[in-house]
PDB file of C-alpha atoms in Angstrom:
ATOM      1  CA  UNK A 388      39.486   3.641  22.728  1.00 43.00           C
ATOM      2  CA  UNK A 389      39.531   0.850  19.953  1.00 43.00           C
ATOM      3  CA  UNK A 390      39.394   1.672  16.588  1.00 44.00           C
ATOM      4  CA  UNK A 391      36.918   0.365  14.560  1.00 42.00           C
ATOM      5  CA  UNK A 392      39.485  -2.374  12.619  1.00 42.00           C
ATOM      6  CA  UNK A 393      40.016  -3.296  16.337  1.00 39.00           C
ATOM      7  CA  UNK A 394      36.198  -3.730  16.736  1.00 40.00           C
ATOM      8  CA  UNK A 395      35.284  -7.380  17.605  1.00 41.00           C
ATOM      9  CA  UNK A 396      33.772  -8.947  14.332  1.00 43.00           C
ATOM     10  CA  UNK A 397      30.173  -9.309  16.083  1.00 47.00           C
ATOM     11  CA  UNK A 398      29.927  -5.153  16.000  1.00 56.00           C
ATOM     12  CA  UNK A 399      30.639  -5.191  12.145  1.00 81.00           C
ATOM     13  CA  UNK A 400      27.218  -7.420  11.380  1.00 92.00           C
ATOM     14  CA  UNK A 401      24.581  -6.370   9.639  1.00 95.00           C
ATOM     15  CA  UNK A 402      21.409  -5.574  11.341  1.00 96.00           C
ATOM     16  CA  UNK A 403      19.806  -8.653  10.002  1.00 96.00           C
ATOM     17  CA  UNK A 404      22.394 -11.400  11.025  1.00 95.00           C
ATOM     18  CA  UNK A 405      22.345  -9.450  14.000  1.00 94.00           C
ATOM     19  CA  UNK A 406      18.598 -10.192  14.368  1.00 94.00           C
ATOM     20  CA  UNK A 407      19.173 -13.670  13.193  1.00 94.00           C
ATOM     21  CA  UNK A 408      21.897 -14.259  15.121  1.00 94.00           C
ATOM     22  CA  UNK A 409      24.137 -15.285  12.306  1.00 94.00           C
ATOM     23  CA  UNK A 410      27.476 -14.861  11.219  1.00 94.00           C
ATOM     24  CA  UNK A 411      27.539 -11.671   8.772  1.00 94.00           C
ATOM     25  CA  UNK A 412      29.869 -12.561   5.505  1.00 94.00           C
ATOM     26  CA  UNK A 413      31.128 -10.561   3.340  1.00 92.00           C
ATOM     27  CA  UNK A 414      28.125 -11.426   0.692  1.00 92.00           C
ATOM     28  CA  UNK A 415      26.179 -11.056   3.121  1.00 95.00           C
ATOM     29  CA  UNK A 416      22.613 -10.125   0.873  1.00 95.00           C
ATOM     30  CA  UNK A 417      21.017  -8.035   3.806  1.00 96.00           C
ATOM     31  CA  UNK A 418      24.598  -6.103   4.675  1.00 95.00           C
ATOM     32  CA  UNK A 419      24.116  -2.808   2.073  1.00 95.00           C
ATOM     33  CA  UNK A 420      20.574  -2.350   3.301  1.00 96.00           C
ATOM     34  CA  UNK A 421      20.360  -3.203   7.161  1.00 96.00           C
ATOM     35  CA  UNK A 422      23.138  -1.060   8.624  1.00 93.00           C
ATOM     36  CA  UNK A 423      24.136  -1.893  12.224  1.00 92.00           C
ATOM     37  CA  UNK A 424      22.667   0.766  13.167  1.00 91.00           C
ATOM     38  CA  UNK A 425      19.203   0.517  12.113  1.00 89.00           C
ATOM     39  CA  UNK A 426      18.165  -2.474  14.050  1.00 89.00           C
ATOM     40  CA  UNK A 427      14.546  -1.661  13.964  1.00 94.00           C
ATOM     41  CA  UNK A 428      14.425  -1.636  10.411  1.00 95.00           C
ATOM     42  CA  UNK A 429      15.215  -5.385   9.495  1.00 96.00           C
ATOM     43  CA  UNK A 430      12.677  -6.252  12.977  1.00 96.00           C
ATOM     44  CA  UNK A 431      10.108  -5.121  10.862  1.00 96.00           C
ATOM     45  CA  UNK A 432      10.565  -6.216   7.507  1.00 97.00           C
ATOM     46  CA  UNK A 433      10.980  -9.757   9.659  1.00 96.00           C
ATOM     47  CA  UNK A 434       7.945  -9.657  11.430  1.00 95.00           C
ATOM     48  CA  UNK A 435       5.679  -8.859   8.637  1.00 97.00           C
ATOM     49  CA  UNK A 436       7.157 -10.605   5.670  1.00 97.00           C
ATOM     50  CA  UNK A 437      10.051 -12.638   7.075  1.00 95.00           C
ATOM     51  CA  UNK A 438      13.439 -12.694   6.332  1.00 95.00           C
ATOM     52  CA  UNK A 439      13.101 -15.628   3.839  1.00 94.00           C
ATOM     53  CA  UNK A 440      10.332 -13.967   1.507  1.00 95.00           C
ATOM     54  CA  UNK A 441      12.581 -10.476   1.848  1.00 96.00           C
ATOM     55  CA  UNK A 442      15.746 -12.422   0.358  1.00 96.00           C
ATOM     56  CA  UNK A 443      13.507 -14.238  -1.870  1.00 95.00           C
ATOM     57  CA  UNK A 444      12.019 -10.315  -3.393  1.00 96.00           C
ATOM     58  CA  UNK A 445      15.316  -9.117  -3.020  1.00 96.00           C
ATOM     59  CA  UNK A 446      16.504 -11.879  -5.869  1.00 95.00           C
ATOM     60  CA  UNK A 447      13.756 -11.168  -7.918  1.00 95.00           C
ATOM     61  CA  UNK A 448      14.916  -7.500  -8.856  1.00 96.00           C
ATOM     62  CA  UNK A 449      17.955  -5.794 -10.360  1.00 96.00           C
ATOM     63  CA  UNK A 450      20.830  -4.675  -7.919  1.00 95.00           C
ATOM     64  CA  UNK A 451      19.898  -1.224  -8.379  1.00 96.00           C
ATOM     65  CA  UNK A 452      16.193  -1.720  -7.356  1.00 97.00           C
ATOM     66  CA  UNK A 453      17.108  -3.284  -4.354  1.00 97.00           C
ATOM     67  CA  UNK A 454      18.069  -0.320  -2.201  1.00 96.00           C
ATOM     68  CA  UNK A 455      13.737   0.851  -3.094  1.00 96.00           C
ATOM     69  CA  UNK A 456      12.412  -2.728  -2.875  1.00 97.00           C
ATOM     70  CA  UNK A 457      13.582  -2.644   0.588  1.00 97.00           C
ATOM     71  CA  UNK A 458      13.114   0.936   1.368  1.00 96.00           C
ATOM     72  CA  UNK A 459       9.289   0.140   0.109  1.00 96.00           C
ATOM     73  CA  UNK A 460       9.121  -3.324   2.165  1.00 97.00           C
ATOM     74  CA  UNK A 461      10.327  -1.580   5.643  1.00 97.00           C
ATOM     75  CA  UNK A 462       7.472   0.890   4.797  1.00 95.00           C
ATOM     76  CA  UNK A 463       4.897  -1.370   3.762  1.00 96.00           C
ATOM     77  CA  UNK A 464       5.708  -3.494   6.593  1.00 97.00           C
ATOM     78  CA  UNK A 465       5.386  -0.044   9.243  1.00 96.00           C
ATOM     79  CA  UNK A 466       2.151   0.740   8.257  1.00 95.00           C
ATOM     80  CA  UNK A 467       0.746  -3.181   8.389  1.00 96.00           C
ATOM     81  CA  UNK A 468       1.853  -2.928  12.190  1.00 96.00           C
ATOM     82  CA  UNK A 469       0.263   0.308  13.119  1.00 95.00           C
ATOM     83  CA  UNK A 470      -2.531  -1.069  10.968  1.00 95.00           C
ATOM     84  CA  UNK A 471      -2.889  -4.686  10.474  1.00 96.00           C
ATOM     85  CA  UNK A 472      -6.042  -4.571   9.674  1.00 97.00           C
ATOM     86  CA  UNK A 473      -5.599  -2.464   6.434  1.00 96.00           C
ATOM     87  CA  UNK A 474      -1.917  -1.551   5.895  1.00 96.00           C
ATOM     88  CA  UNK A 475      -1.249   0.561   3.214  1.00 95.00           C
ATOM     89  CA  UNK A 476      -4.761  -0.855   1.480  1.00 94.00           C
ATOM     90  CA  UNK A 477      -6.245   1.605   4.355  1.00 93.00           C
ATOM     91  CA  UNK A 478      -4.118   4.924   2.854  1.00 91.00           C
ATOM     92  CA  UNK A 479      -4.939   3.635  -0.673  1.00 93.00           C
ATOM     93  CA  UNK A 480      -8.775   3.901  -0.128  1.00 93.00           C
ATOM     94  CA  UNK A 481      -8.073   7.436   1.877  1.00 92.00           C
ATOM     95  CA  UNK A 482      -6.158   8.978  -1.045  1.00 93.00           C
ATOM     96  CA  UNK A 483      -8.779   7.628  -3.305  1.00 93.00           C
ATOM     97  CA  UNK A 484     -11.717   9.086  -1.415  1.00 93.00           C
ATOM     98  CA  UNK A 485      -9.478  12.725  -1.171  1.00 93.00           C
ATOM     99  CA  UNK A 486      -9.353  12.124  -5.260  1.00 94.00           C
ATOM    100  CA  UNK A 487     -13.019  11.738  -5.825  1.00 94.00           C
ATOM    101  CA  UNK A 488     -13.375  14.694  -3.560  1.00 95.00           C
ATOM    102  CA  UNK A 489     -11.316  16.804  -5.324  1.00 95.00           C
ATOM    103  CA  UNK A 490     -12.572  16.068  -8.412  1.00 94.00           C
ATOM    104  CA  UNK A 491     -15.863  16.712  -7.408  1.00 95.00           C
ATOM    105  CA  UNK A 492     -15.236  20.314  -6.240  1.00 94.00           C
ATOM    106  CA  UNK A 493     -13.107  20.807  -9.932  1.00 94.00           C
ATOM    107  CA  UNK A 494     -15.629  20.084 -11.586  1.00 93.00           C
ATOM    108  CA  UNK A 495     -18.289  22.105  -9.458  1.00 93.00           C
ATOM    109  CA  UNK A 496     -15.505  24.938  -9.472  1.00 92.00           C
ATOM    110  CA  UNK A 497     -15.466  24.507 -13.338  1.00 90.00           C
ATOM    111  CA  UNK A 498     -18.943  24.598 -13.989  1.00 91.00           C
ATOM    112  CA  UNK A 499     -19.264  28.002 -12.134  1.00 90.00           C
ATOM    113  CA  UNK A 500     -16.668  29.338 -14.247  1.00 89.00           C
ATOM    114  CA  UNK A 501     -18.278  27.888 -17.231  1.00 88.00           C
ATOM    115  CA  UNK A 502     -21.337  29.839 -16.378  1.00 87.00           C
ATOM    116  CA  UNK A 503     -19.401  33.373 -16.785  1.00 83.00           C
ATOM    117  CA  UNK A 504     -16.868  32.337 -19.795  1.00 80.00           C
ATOM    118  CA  UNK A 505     -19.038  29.455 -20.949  1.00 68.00           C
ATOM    119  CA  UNK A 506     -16.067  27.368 -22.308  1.00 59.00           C
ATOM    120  CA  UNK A 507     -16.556  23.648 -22.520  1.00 53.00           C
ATOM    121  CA  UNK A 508     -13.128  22.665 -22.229  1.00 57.00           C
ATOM    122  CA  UNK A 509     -13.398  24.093 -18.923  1.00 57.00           C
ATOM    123  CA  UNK A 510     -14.561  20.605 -18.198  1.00 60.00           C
ATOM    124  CA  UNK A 511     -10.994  18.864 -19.214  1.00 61.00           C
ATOM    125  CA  UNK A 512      -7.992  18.919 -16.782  1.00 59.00           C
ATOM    126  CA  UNK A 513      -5.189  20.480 -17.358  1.00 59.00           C
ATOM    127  CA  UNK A 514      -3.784  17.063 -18.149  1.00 61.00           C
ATOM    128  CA  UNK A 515      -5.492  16.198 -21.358  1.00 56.00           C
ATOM    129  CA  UNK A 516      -8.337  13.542 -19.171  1.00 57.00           C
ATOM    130  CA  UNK A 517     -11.849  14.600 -18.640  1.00 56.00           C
ATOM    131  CA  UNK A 518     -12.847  15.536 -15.666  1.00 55.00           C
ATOM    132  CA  UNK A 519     -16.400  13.623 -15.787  1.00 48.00           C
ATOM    133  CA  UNK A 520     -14.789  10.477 -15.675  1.00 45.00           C
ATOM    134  CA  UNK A 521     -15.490   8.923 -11.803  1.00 40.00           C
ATOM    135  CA  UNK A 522     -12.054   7.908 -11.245  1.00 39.00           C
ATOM    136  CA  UNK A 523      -8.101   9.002 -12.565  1.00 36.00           C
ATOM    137  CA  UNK A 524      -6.620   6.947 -14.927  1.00 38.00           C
ATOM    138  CA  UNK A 525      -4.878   5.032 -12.716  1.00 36.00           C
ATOM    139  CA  UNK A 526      -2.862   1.830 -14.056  1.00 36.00           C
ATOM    140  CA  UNK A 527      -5.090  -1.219 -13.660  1.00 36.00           C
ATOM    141  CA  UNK A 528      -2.409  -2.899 -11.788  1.00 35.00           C
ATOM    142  CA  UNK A 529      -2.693  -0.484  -9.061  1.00 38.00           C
ATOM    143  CA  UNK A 530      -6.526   0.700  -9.229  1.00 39.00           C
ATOM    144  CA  UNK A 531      -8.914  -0.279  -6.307  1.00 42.00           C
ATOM    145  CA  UNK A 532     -12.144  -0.982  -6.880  1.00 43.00           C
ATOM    146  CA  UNK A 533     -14.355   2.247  -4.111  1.00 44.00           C
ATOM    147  CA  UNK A 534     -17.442   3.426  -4.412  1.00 42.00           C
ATOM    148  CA  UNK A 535     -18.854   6.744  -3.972  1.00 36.00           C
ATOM    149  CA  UNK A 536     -17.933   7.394  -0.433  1.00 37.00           C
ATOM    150  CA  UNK A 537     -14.204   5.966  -0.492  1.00 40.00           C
ATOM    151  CA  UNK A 538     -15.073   2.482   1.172  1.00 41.00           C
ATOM    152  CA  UNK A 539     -12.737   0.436   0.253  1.00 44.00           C
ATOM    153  CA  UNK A 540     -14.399  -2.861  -1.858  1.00 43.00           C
ATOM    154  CA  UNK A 541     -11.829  -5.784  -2.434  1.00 39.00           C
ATOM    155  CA  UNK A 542     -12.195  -7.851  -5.337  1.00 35.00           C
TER     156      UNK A 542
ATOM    157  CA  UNK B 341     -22.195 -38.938  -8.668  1.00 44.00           C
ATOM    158  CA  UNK B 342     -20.797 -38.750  -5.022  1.00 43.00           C
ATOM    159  CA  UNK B 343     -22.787 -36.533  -3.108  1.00 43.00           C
ATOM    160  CA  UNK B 344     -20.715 -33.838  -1.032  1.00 42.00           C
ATOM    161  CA  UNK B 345     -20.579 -36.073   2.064  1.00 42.00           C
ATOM    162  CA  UNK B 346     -19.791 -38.875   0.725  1.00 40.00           C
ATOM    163  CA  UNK B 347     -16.208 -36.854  -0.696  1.00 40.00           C
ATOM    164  CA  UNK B 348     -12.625 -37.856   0.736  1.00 42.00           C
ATOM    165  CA  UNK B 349     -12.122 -35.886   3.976  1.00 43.00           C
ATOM    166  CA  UNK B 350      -9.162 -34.251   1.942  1.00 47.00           C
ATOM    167  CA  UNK B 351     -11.792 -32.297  -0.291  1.00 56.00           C
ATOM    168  CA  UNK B 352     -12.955 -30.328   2.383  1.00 81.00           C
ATOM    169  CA  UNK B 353      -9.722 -28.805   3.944  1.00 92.00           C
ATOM    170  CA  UNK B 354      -9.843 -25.128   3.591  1.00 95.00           C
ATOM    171  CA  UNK B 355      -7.073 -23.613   0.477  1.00 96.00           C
ATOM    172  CA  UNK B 356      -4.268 -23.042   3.260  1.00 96.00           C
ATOM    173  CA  UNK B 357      -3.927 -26.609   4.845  1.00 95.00           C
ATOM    174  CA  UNK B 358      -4.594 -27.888   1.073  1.00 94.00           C
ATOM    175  CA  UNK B 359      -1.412 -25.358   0.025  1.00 94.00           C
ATOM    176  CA  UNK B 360       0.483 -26.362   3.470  1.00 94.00           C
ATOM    177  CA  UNK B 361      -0.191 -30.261   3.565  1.00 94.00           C
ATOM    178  CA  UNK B 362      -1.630 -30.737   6.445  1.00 94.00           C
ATOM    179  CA  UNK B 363      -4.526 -31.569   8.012  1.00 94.00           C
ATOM    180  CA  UNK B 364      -7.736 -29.255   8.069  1.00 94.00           C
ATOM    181  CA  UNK B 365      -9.353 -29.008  11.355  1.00 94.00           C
ATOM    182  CA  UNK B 366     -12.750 -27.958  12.428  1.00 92.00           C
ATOM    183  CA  UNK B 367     -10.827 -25.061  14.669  1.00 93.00           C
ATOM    184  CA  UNK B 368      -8.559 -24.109  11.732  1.00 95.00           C
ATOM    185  CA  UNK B 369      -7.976 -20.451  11.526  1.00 95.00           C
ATOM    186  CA  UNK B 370      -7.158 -20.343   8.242  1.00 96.00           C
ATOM    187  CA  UNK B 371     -10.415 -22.006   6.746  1.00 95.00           C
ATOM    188  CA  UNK B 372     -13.113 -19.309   7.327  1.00 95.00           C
ATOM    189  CA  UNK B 373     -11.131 -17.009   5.046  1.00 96.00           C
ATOM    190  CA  UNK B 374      -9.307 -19.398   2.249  1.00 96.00           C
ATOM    191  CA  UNK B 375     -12.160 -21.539   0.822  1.00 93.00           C
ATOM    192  CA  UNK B 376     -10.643 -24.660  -0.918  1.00 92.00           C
ATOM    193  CA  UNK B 377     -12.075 -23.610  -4.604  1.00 91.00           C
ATOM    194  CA  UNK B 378      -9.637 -20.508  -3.620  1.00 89.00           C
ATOM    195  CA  UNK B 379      -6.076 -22.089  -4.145  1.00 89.00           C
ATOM    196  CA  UNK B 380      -4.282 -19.130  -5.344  1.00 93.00           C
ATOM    197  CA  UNK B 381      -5.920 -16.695  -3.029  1.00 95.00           C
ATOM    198  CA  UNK B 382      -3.514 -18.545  -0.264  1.00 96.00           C
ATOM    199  CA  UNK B 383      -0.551 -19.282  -2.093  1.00 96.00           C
ATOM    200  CA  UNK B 384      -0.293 -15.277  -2.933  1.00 96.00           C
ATOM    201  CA  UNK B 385      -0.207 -14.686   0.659  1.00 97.00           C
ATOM    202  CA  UNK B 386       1.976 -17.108   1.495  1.00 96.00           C
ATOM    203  CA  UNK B 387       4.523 -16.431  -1.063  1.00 95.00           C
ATOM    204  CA  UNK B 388       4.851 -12.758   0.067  1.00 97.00           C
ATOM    205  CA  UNK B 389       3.963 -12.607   3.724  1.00 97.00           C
ATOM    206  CA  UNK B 390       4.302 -16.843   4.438  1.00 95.00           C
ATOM    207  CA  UNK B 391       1.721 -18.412   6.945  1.00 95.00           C
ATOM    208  CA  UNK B 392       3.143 -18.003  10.200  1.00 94.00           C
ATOM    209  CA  UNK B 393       3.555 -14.143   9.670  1.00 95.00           C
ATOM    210  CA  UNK B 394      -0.197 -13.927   8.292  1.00 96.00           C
ATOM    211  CA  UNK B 395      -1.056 -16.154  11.415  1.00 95.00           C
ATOM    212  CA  UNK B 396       0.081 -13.978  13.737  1.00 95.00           C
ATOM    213  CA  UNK B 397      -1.299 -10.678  12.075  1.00 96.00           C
ATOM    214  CA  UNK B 398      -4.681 -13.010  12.002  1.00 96.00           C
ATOM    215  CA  UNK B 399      -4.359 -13.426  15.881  1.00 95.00           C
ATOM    216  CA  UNK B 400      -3.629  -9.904  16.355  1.00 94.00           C
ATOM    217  CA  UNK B 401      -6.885  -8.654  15.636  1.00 96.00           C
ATOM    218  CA  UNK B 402     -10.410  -9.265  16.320  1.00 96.00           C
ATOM    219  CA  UNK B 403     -12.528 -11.598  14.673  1.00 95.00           C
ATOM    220  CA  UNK B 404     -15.093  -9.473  13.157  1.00 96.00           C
ATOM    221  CA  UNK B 405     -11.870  -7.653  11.456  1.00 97.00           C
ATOM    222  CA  UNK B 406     -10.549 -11.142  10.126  1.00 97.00           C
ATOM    223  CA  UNK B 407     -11.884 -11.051   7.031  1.00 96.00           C
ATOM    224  CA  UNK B 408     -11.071  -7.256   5.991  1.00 96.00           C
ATOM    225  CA  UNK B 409      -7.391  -8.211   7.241  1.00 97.00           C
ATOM    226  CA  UNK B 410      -7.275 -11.515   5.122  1.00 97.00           C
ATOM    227  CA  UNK B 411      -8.802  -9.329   1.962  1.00 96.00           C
ATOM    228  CA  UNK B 412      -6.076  -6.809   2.290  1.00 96.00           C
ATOM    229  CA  UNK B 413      -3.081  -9.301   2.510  1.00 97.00           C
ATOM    230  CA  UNK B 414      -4.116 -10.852  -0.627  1.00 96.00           C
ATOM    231  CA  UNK B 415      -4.578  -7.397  -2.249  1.00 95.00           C
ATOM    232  CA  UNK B 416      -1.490  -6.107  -1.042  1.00 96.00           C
ATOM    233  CA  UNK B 417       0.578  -9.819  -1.526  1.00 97.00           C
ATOM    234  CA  UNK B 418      -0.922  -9.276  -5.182  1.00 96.00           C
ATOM    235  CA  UNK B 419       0.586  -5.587  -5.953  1.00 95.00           C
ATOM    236  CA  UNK B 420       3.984  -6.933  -4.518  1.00 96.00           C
ATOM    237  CA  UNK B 421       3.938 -10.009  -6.779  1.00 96.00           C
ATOM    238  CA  UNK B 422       2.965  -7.951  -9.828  1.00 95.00           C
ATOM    239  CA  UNK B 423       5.591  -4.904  -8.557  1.00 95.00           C
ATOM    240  CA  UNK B 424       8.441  -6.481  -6.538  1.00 96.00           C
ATOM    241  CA  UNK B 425      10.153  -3.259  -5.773  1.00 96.00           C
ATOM    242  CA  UNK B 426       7.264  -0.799  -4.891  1.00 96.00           C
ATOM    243  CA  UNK B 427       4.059  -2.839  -4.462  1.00 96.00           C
ATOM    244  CA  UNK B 428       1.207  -0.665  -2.754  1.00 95.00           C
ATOM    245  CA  UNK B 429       4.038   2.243  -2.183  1.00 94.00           C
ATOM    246  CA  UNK B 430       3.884   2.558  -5.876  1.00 93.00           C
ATOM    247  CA  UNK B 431       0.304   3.264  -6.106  1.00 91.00           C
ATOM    248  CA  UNK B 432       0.543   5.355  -2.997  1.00 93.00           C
ATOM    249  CA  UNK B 433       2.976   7.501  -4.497  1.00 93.00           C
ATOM    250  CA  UNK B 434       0.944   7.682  -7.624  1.00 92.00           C
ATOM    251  CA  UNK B 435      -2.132   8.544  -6.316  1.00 93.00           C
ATOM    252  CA  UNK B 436      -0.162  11.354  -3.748  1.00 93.00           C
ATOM    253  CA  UNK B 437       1.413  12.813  -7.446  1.00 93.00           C
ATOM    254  CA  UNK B 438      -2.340  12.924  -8.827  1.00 93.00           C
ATOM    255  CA  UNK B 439      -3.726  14.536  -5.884  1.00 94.00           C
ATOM    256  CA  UNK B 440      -1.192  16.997  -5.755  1.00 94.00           C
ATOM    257  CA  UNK B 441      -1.963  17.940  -9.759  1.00 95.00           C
ATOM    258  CA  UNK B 442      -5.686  18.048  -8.676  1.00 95.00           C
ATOM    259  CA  UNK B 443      -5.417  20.544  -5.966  1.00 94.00           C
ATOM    260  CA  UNK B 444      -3.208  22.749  -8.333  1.00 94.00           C
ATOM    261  CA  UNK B 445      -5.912  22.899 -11.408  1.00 94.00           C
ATOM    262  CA  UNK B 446      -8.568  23.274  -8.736  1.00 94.00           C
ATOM    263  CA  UNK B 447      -6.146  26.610  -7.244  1.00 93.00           C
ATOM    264  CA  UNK B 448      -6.150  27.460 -11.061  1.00 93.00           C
ATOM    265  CA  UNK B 449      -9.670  27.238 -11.616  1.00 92.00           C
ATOM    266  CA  UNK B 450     -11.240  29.393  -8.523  1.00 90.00           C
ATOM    267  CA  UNK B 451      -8.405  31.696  -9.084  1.00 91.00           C
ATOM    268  CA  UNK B 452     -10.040  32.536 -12.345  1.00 90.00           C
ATOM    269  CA  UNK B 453     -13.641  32.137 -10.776  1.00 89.00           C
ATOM    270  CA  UNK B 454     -12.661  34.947  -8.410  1.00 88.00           C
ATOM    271  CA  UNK B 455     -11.212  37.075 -10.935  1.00 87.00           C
ATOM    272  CA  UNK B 456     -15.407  37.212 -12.254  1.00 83.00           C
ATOM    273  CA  UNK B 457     -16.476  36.699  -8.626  1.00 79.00           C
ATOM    274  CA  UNK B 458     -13.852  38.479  -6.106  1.00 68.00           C
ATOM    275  CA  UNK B 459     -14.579  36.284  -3.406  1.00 59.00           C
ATOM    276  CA  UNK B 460     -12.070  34.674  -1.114  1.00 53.00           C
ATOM    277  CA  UNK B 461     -13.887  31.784   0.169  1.00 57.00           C
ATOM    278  CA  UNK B 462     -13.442  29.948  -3.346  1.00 57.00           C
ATOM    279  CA  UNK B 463      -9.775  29.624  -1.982  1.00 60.00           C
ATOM    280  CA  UNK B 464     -11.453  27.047   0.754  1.00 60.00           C
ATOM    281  CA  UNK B 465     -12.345  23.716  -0.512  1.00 59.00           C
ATOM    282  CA  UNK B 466     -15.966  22.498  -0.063  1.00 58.00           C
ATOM    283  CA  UNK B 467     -15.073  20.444   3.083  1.00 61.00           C
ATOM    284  CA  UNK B 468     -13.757  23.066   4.960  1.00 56.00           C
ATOM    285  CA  UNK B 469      -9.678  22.834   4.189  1.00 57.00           C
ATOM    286  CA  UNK B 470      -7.656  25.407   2.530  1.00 56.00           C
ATOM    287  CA  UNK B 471      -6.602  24.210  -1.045  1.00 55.00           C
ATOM    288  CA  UNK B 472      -3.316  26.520  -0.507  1.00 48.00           C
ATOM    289  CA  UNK B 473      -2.157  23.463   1.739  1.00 45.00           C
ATOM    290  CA  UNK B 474       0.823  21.683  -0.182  1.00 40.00           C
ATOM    291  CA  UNK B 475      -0.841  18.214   0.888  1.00 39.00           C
ATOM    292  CA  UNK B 476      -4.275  17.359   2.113  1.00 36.00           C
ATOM    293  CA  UNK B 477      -4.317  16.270   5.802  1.00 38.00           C
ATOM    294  CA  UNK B 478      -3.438  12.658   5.389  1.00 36.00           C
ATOM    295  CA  UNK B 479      -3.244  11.337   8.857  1.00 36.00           C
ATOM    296  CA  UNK B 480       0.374  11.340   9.593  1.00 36.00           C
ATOM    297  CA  UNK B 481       0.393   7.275  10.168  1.00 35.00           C
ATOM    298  CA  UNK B 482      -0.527   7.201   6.079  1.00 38.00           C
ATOM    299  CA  UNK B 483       1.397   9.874   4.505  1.00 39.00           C
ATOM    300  CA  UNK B 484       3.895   9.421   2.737  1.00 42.00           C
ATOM    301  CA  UNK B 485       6.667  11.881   2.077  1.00 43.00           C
ATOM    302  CA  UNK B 486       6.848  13.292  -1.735  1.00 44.00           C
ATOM    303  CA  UNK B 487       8.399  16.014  -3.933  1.00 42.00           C
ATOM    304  CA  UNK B 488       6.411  18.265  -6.339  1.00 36.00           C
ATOM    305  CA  UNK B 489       7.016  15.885  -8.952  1.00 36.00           C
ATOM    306  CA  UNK B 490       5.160  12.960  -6.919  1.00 40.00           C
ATOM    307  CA  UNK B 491       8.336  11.184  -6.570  1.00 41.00           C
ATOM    308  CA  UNK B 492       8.025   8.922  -3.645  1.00 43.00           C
ATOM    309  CA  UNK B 493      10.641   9.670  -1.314  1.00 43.00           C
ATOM    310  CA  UNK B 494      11.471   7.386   1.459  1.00 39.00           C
ATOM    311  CA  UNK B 495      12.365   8.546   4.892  1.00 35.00           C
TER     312      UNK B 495
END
């Protein structure tokens, strides 16, 4: 059996200049994030956002963001193709809907409560926000606009 | 004034063949969904996804879906540009860590309700689920795995 220094070179590619049937150097930008291995995983960062716009987000962030800004792509780009309709837009609306939801049976749950302590700041969260505002505080940057039942509206 | 007809034949390609240079034709796929007033609206897409890739996703799905699946790119091209290393994870992850806080105030506050009450039930939420679940039954395609702290954690 060969050891691995005995390997032919093509075996010690990354999975990306595998995919792109390149030779893998040893700056190779893809190499610390597409093992070998994982095949799959650069296949569908490719197909989604392509390997140039992947190196081109990969350049944009710090060295130590890069292992999460690919972690997040491969993700991203998973749920686009069992979804490519929605993508992760389609879990976004979901978890808001689930949100409003809950909220809704807090504050029903509080109100009850209210009626046999009758305490008003029942009707805060146990985070400081109030609870009769229709949506969480979420960042702006990553709030959606949904109505009532969840639907998703895009800007 | 030139009336609309009378403009150069350039005026009316659609955003994408505008960004692309190229010629806008009456079958172009691209034109239904990137009017040319909308410049940016393509370029977003095309900087994070590229045209080919949004192409294919395009011809993927059926044409009453088009427009849903153009809306999302753009929304989801614009969290990446704004959020290079967790674009729509990060607001997934977010909104999984709010959730999570909401079902544990909501476990606080029936807990107390039954303490005047004594009734069970109030440990079911009002559409049907149990609120001792640690996550609400996100269909597996969308969840997203997550510690207590609502730190995203990638598989």
């Amino acid at each position: 059996m060969k050891s691995y220094q005995e390997q032919p070179r093509s075996s010690s590619s990354c999975a990306a200049c595998k995919f792109l049937k390149r030779r893998c150097t040893p700056n190779c930008q893809f190499a610390p994030y597409f093992r070998s291995d994982e095949p799959k995983k650069f296949a569908k960062v490719h197909k989604v956002f392509g390997a140039s716009n992947v190196s081109k987000i990969l350049n944009e962030v710090g060295e130590d963001q890069r292992e999460d800004t690919v972690n997040s792509l491969v993700y991203e780009a998973e749920v686009r193709l069992r979804d490519p309709v929605y993508g992760c837009i389609g879990a976004i609306a979901l978890l808001q809907h689930r949100m409003v939801e809950l909220q809704h049976d807090l504050i029903l749950a509080r109100a009850r409560l209210a009626s046999y302590v009758g305490h008003r700041s029942l009707f805060l969260d146990d985070h400081g926000g109030s609870l009769m505002a229709p949506f969480l505080d979420i960042p702006e940057s990553n709030s959606l606009p949904s109505d009532q039942f969840g639907r998703f509206h895009f800007p």
